[in-house]
mmCIF file with all atom_site columns, N, CA and C in Angstrom:
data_model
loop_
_atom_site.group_PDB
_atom_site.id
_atom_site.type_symbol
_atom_site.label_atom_id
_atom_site.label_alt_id
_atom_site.label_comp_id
_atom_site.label_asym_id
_atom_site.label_entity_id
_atom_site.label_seq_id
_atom_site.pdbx_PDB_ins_code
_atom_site.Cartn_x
_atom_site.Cartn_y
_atom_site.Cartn_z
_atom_site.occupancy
_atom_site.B_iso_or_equiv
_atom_site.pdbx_formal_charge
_atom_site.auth_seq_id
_atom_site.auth_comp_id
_atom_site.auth_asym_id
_atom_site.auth_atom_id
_atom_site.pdbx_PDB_model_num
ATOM 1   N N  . UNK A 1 1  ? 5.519   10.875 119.447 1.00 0.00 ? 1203 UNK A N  1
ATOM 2   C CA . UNK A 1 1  ? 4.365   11.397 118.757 1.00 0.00 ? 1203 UNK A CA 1
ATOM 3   C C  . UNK A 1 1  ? 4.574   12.832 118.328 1.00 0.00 ? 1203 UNK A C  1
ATOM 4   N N  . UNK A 1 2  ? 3.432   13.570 117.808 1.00 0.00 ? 1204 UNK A N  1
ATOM 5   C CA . UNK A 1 2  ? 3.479   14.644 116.918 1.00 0.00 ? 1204 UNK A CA 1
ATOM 6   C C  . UNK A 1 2  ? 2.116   15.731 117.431 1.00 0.00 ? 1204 UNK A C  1
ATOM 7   N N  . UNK A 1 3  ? 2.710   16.874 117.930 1.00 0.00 ? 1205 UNK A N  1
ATOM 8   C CA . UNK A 1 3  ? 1.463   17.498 118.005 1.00 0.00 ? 1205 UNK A CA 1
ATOM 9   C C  . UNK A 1 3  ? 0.893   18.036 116.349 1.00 0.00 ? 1205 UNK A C  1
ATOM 10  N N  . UNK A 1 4  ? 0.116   17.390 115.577 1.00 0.00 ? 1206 UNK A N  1
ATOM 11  C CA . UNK A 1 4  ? -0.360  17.524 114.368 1.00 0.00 ? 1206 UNK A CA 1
ATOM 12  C C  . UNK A 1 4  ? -1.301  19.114 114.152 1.00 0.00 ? 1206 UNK A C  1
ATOM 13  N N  . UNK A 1 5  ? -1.852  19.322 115.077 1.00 0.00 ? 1207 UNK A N  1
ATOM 14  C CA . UNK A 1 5  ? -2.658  20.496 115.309 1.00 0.00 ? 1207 UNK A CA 1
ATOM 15  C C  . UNK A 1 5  ? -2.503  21.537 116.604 1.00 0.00 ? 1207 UNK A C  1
ATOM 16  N N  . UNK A 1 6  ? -2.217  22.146 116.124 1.00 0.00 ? 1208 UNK A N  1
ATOM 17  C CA . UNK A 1 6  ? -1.755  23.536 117.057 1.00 0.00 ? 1208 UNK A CA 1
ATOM 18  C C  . UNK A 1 6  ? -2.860  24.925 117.472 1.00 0.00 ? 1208 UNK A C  1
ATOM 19  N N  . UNK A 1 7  ? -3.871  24.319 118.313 1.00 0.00 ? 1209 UNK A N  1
ATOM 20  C CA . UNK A 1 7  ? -4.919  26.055 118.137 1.00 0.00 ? 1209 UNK A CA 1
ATOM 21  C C  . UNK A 1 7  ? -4.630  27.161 118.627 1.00 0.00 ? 1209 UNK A C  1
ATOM 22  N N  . UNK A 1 8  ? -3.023  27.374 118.757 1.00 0.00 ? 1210 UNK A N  1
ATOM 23  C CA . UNK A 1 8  ? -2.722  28.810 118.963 1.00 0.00 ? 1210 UNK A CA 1
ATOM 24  C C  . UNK A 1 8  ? -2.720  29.825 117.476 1.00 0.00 ? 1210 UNK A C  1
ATOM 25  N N  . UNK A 1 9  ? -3.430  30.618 117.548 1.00 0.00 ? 1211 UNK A N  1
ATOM 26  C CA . UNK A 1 9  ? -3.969  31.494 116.093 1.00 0.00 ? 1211 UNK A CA 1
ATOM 27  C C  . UNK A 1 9  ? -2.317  32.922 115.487 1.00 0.00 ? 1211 UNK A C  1
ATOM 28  N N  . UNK A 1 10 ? -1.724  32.619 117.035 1.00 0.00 ? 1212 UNK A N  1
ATOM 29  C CA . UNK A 1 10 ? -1.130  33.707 116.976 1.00 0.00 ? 1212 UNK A CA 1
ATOM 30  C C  . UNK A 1 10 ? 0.346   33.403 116.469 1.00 0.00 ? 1212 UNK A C  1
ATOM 31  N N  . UNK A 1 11 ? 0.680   32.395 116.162 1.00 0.00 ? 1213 UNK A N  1
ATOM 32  C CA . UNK A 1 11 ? 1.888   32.023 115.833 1.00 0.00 ? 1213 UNK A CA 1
ATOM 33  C C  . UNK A 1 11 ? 1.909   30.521 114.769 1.00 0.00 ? 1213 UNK A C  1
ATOM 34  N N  . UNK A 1 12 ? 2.876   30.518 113.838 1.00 0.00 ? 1214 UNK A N  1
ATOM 35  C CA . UNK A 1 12 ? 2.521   29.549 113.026 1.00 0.00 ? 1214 UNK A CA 1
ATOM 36  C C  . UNK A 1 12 ? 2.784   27.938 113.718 1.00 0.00 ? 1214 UNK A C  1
ATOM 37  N N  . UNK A 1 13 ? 2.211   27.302 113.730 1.00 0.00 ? 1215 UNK A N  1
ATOM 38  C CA . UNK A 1 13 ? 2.672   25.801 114.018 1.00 0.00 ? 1215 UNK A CA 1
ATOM 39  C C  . UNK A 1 13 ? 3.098   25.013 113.322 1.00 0.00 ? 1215 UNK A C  1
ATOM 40  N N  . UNK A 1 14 ? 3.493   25.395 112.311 1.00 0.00 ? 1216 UNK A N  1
ATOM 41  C CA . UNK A 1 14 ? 3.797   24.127 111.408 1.00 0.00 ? 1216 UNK A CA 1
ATOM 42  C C  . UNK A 1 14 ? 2.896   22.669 111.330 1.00 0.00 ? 1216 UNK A C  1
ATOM 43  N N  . UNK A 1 15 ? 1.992   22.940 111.433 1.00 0.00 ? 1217 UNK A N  1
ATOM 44  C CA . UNK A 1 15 ? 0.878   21.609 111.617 1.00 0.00 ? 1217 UNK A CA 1
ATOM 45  C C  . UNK A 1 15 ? 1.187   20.914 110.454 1.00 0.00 ? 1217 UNK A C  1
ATOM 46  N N  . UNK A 1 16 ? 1.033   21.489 108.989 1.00 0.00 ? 1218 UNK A N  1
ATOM 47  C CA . UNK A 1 16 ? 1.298   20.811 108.142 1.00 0.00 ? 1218 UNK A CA 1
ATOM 48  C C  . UNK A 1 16 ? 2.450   19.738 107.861 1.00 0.00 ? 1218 UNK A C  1
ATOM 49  N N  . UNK A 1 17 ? 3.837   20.348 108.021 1.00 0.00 ? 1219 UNK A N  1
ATOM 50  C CA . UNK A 1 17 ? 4.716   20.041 107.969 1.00 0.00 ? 1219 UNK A CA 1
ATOM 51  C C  . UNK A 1 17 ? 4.857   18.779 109.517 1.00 0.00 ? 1219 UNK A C  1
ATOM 52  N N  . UNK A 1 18 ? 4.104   19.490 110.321 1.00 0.00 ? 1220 UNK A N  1
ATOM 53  C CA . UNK A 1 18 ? 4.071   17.841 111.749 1.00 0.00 ? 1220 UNK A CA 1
ATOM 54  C C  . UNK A 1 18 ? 3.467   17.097 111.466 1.00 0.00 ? 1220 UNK A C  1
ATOM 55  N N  . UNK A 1 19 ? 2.291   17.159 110.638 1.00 0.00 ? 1221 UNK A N  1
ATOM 56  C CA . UNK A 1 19 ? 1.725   15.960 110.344 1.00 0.00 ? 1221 UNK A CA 1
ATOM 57  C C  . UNK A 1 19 ? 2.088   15.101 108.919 1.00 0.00 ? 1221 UNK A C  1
ATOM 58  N N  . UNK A 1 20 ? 2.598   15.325 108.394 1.00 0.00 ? 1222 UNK A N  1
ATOM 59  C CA . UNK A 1 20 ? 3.869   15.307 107.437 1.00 0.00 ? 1222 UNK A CA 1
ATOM 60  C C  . UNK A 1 20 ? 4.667   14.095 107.837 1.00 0.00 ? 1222 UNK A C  1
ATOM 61  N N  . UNK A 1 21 ? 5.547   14.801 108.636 1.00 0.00 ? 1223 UNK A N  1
ATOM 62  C CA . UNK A 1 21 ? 6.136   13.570 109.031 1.00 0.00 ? 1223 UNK A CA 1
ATOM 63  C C  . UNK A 1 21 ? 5.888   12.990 109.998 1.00 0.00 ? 1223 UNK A C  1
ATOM 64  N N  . UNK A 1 22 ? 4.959   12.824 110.744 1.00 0.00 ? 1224 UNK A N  1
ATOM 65  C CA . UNK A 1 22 ? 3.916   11.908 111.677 1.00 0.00 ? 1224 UNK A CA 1
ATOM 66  C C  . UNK A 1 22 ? 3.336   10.850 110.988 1.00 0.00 ? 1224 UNK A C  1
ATOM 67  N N  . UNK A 1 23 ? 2.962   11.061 110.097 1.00 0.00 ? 1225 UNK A N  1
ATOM 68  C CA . UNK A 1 23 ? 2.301   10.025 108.969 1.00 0.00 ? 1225 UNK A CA 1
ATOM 69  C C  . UNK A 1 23 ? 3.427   9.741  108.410 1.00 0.00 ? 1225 UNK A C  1
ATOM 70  N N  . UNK A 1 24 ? 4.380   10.129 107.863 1.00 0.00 ? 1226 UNK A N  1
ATOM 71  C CA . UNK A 1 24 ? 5.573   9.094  106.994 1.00 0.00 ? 1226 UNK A CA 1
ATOM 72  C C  . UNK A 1 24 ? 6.250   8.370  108.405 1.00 0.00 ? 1226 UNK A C  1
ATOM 73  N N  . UNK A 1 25 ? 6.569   8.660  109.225 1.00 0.00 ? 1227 UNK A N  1
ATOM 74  C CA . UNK A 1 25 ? 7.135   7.936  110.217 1.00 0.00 ? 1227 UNK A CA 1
ATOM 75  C C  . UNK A 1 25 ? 6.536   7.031  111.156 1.00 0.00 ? 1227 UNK A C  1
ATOM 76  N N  . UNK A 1 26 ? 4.994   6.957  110.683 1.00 0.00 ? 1228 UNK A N  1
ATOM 77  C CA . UNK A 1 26 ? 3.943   6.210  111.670 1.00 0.00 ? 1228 UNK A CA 1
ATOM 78  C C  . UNK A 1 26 ? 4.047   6.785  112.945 1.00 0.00 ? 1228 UNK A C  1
ATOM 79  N N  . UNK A 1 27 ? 4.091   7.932  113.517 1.00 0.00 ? 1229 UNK A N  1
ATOM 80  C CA . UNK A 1 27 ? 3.927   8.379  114.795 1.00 0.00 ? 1229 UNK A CA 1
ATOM 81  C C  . UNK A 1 27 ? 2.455   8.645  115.242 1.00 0.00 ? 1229 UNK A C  1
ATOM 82  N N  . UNK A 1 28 ? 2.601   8.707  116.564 1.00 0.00 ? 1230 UNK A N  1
ATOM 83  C CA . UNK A 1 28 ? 1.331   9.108  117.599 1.00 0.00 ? 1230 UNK A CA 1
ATOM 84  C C  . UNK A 1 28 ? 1.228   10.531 116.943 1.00 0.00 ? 1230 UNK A C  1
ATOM 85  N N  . UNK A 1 29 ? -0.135  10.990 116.761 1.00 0.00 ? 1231 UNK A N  1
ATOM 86  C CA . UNK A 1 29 ? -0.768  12.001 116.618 1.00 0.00 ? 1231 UNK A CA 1
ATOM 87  C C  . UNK A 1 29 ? -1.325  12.686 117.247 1.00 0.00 ? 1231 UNK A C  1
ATOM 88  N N  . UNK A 1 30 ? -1.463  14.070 117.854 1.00 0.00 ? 1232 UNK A N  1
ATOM 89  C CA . UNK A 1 30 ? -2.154  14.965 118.937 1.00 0.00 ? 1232 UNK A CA 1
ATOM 90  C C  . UNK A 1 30 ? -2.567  15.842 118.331 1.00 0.00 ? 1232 UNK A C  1
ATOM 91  N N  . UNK A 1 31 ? -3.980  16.582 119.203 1.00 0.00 ? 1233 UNK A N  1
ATOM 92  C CA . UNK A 1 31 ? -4.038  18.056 119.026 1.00 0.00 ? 1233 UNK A CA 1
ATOM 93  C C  . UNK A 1 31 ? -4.154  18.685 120.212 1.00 0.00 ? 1233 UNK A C  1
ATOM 94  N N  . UNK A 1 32 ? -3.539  20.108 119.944 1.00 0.00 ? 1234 UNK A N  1
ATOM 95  C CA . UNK A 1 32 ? -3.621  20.667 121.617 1.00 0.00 ? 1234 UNK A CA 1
ATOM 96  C C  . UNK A 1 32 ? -4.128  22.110 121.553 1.00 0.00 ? 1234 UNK A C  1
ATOM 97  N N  . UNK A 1 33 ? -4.418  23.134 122.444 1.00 0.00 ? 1235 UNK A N  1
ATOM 98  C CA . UNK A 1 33 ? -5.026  23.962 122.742 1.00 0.00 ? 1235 UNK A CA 1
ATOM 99  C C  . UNK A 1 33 ? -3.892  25.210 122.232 1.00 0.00 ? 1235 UNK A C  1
ATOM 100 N N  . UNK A 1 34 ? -2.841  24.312 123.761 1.00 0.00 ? 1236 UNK A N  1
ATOM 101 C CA . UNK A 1 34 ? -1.840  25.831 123.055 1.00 0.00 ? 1236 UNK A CA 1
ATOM 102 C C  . UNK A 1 34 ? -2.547  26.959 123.726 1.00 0.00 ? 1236 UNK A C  1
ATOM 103 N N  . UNK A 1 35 ? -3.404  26.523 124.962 1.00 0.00 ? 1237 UNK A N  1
ATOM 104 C CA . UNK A 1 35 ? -3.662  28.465 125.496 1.00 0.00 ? 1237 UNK A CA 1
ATOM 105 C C  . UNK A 1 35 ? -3.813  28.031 127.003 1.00 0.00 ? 1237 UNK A C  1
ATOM 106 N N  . UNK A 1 36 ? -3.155  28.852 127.359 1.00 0.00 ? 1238 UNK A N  1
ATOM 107 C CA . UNK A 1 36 ? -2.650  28.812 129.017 1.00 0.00 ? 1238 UNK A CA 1
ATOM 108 C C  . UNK A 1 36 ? -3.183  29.677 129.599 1.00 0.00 ? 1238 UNK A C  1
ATOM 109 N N  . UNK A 1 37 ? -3.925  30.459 129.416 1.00 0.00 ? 1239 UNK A N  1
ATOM 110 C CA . UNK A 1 37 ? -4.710  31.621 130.067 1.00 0.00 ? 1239 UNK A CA 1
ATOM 111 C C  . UNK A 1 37 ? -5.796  31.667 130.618 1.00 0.00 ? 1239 UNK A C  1
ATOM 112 N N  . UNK A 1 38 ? -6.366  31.789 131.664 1.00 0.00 ? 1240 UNK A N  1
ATOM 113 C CA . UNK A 1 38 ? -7.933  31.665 131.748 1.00 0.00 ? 1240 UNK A CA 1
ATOM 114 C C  . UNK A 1 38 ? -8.559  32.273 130.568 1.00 0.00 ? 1240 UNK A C  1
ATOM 115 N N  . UNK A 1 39 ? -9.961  31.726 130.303 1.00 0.00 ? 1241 UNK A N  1
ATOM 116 C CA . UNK A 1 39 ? -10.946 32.272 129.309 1.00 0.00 ? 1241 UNK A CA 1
ATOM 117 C C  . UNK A 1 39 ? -10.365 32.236 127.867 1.00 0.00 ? 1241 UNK A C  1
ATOM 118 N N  . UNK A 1 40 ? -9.201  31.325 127.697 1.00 0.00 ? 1242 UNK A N  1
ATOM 119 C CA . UNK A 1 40 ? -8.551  31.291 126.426 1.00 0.00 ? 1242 UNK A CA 1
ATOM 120 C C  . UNK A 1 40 ? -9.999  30.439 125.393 1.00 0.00 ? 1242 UNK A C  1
ATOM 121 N N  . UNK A 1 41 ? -10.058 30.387 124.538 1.00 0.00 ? 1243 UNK A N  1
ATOM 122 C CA . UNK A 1 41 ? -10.869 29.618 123.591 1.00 0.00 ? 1243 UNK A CA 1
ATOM 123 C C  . UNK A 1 41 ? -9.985  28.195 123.476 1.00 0.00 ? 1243 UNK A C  1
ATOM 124 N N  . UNK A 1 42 ? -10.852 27.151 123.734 1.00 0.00 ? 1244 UNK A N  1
ATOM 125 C CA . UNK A 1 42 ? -10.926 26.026 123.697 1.00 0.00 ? 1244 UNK A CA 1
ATOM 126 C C  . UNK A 1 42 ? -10.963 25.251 122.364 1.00 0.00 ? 1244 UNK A C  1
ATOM 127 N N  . UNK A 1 43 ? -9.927  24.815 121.473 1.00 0.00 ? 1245 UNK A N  1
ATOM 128 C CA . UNK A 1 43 ? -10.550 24.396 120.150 1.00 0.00 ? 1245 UNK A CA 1
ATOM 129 C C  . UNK A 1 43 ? -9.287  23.288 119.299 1.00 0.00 ? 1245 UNK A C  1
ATOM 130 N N  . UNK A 1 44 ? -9.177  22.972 120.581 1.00 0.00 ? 1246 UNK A N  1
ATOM 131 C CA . UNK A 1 44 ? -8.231  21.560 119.994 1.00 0.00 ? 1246 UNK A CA 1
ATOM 132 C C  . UNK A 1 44 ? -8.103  20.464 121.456 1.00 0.00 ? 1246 UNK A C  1
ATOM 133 N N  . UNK A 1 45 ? -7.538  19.410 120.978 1.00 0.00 ? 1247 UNK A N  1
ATOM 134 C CA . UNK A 1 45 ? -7.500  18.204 122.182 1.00 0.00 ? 1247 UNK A CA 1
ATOM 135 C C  . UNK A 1 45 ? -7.339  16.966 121.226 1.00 0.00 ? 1247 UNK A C  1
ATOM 136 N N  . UNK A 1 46 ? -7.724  15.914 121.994 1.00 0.00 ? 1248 UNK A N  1
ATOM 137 C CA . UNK A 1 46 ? -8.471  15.023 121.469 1.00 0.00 ? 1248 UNK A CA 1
ATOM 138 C C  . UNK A 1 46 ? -9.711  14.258 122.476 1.00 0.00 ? 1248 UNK A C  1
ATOM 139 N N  . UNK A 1 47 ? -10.768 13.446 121.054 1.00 0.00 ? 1249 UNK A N  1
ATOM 140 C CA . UNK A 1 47 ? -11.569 13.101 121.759 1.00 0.00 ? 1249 UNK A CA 1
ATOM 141 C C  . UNK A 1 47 ? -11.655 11.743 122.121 1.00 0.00 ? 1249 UNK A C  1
ATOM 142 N N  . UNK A 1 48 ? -12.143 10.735 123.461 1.00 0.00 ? 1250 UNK A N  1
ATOM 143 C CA . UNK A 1 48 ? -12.056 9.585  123.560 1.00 0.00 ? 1250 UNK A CA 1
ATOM 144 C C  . UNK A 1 48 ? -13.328 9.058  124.721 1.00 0.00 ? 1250 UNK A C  1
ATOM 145 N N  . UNK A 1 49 ? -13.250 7.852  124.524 1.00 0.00 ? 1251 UNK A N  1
ATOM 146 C CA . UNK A 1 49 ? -14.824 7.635  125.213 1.00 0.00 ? 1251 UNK A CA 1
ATOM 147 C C  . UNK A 1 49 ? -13.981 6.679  126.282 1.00 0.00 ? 1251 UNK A C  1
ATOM 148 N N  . UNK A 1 50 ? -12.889 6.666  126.626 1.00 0.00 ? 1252 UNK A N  1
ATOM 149 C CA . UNK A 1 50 ? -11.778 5.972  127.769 1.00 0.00 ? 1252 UNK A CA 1
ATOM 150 C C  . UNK A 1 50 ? -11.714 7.115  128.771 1.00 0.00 ? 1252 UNK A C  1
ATOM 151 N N  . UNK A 1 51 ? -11.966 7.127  129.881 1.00 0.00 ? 1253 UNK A N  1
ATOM 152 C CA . UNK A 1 51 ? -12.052 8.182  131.416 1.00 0.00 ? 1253 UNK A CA 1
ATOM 153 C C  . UNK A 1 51 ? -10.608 7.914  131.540 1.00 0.00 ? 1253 UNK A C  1
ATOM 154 N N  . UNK A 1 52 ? -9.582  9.298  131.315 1.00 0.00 ? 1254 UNK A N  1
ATOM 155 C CA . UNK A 1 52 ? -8.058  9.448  131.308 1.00 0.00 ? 1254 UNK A CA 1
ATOM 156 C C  . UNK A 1 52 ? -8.241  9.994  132.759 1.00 0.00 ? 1254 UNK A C  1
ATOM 157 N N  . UNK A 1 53 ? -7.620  8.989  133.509 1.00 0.00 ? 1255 UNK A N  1
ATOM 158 C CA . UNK A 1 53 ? -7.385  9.671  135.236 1.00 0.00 ? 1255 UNK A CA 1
ATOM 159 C C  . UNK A 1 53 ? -5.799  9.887  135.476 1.00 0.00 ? 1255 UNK A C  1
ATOM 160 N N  . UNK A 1 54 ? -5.209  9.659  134.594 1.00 0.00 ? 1256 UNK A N  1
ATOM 161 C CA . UNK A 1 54 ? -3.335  9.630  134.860 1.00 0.00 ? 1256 UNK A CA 1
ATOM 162 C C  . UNK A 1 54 ? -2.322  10.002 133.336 1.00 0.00 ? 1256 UNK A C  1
ATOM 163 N N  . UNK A 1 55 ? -1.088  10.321 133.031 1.00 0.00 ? 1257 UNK A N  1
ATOM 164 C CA . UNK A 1 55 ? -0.630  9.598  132.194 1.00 0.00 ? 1257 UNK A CA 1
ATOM 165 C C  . UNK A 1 55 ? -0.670  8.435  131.807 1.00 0.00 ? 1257 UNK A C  1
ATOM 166 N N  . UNK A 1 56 ? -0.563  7.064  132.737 1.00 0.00 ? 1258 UNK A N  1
ATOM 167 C CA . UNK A 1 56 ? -0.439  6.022  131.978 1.00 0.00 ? 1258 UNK A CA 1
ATOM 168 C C  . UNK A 1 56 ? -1.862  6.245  131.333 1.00 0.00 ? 1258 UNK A C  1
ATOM 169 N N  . UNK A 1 57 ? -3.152  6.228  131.736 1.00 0.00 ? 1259 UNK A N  1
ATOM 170 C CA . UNK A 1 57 ? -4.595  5.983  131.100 1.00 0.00 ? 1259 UNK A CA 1
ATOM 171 C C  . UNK A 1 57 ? -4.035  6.641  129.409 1.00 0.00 ? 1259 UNK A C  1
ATOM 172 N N  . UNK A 1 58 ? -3.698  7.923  129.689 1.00 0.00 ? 1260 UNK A N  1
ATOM 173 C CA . UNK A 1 58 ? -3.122  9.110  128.633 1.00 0.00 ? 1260 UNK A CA 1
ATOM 174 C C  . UNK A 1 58 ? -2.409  7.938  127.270 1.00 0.00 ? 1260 UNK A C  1
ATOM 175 N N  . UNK A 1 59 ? -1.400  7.369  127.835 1.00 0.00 ? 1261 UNK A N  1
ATOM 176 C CA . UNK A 1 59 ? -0.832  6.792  126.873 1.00 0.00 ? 1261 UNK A CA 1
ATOM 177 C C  . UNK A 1 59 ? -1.129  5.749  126.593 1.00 0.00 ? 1261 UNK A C  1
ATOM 178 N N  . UNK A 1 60 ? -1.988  5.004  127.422 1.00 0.00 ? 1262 UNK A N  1
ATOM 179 C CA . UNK A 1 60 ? -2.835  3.515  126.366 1.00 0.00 ? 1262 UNK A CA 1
ATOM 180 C C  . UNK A 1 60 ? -3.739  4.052  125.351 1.00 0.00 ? 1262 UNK A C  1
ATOM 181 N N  . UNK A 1 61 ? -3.792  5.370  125.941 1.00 0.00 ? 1263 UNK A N  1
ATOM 182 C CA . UNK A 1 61 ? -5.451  5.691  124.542 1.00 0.00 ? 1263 UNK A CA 1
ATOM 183 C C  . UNK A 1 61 ? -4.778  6.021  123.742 1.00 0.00 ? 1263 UNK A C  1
ATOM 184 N N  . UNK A 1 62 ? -3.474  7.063  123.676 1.00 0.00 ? 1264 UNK A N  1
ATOM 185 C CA . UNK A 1 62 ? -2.918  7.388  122.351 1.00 0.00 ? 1264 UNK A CA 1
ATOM 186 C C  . UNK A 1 62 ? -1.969  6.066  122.040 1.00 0.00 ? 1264 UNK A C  1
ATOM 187 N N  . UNK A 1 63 ? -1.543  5.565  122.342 1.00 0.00 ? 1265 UNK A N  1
ATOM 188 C CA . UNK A 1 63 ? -1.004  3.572  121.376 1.00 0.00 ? 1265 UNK A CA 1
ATOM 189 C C  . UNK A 1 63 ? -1.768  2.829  121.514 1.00 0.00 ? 1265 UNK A C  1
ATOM 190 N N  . UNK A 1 64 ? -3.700  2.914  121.667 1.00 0.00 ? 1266 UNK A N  1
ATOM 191 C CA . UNK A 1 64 ? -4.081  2.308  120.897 1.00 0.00 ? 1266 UNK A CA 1
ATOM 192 C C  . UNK A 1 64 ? -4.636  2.934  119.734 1.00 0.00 ? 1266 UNK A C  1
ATOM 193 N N  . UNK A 1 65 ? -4.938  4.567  119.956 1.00 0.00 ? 1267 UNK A N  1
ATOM 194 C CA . UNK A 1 65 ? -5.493  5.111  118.647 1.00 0.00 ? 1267 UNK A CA 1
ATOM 195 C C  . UNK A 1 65 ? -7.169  4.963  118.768 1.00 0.00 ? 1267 UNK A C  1
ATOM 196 N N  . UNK A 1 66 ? -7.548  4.510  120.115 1.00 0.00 ? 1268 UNK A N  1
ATOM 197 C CA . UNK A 1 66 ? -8.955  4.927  120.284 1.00 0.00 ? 1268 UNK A CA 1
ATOM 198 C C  . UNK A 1 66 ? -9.271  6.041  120.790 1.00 0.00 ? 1268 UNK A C  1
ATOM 199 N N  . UNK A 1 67 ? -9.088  7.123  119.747 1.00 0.00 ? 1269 UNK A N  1
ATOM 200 C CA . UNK A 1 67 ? -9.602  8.876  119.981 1.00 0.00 ? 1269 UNK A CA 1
ATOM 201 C C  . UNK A 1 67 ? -9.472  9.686  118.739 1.00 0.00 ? 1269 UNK A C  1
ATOM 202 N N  . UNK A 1 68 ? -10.348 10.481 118.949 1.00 0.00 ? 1270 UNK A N  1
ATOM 203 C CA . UNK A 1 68 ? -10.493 11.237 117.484 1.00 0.00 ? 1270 UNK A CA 1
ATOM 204 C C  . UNK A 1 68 ? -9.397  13.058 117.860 1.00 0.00 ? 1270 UNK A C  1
ATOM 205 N N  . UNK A 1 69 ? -9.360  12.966 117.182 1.00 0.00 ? 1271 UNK A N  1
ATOM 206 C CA . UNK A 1 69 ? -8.304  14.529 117.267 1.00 0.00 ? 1271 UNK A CA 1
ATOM 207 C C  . UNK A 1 69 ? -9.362  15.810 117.238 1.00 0.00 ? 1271 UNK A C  1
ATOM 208 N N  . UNK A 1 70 ? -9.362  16.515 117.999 1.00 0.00 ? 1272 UNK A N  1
ATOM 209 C CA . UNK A 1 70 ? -10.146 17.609 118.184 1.00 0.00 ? 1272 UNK A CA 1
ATOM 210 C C  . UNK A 1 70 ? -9.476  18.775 117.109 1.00 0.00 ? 1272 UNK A C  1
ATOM 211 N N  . UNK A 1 71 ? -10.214 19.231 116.182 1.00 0.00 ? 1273 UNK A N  1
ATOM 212 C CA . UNK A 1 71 ? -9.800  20.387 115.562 1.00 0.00 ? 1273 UNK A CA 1
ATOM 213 C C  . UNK A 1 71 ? -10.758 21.243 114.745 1.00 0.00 ? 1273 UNK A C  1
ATOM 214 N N  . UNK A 1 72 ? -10.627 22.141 114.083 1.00 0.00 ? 1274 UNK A N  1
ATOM 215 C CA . UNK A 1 72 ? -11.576 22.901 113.245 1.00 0.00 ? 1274 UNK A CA 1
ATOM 216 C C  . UNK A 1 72 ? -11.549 22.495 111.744 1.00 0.00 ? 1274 UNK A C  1
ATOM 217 N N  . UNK A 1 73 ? -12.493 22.177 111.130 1.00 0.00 ? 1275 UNK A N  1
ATOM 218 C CA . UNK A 1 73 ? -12.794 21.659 109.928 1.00 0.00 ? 1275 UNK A CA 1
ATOM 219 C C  . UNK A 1 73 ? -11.708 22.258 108.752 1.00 0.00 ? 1275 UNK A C  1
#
């Protein structure tokens, strides 16, 4: 898969270019935070109505594609 969305502000992610070829290659799609700090701003993930208690839970929701990608408009 592809982290498609990157909400670190401070460095470029190439989001465009990952989701690019995420979509020509049919890959898994993510978005992630990208902030490791306490009190960092919160503004990527994804969203899903499946209770993720593990990796495996993690990876049935992203190969089936029941979750929406958390990002800013």
């Amino acid at each position: 898969g592809f982290e498609v969305y990157n909400g670190n502000m401070n460095h470029d992610s190439h989001d465009i270019l990952a989701r690019t070829w995420a979509t020509y290659l049919g890959k898994i799609q993510t978005s992630g935070s990208d902030f490791h700090d306490p009190g960092s701003r919160i503004n990527a993930g994804i969203a899903t109505e499946t209770r993720i208690r593990n990796n495996q839970d993690l990876l049935a929701v992203l190969r089936s594609g029941r979750y929406q990608l958390i990002q800013p408009a």
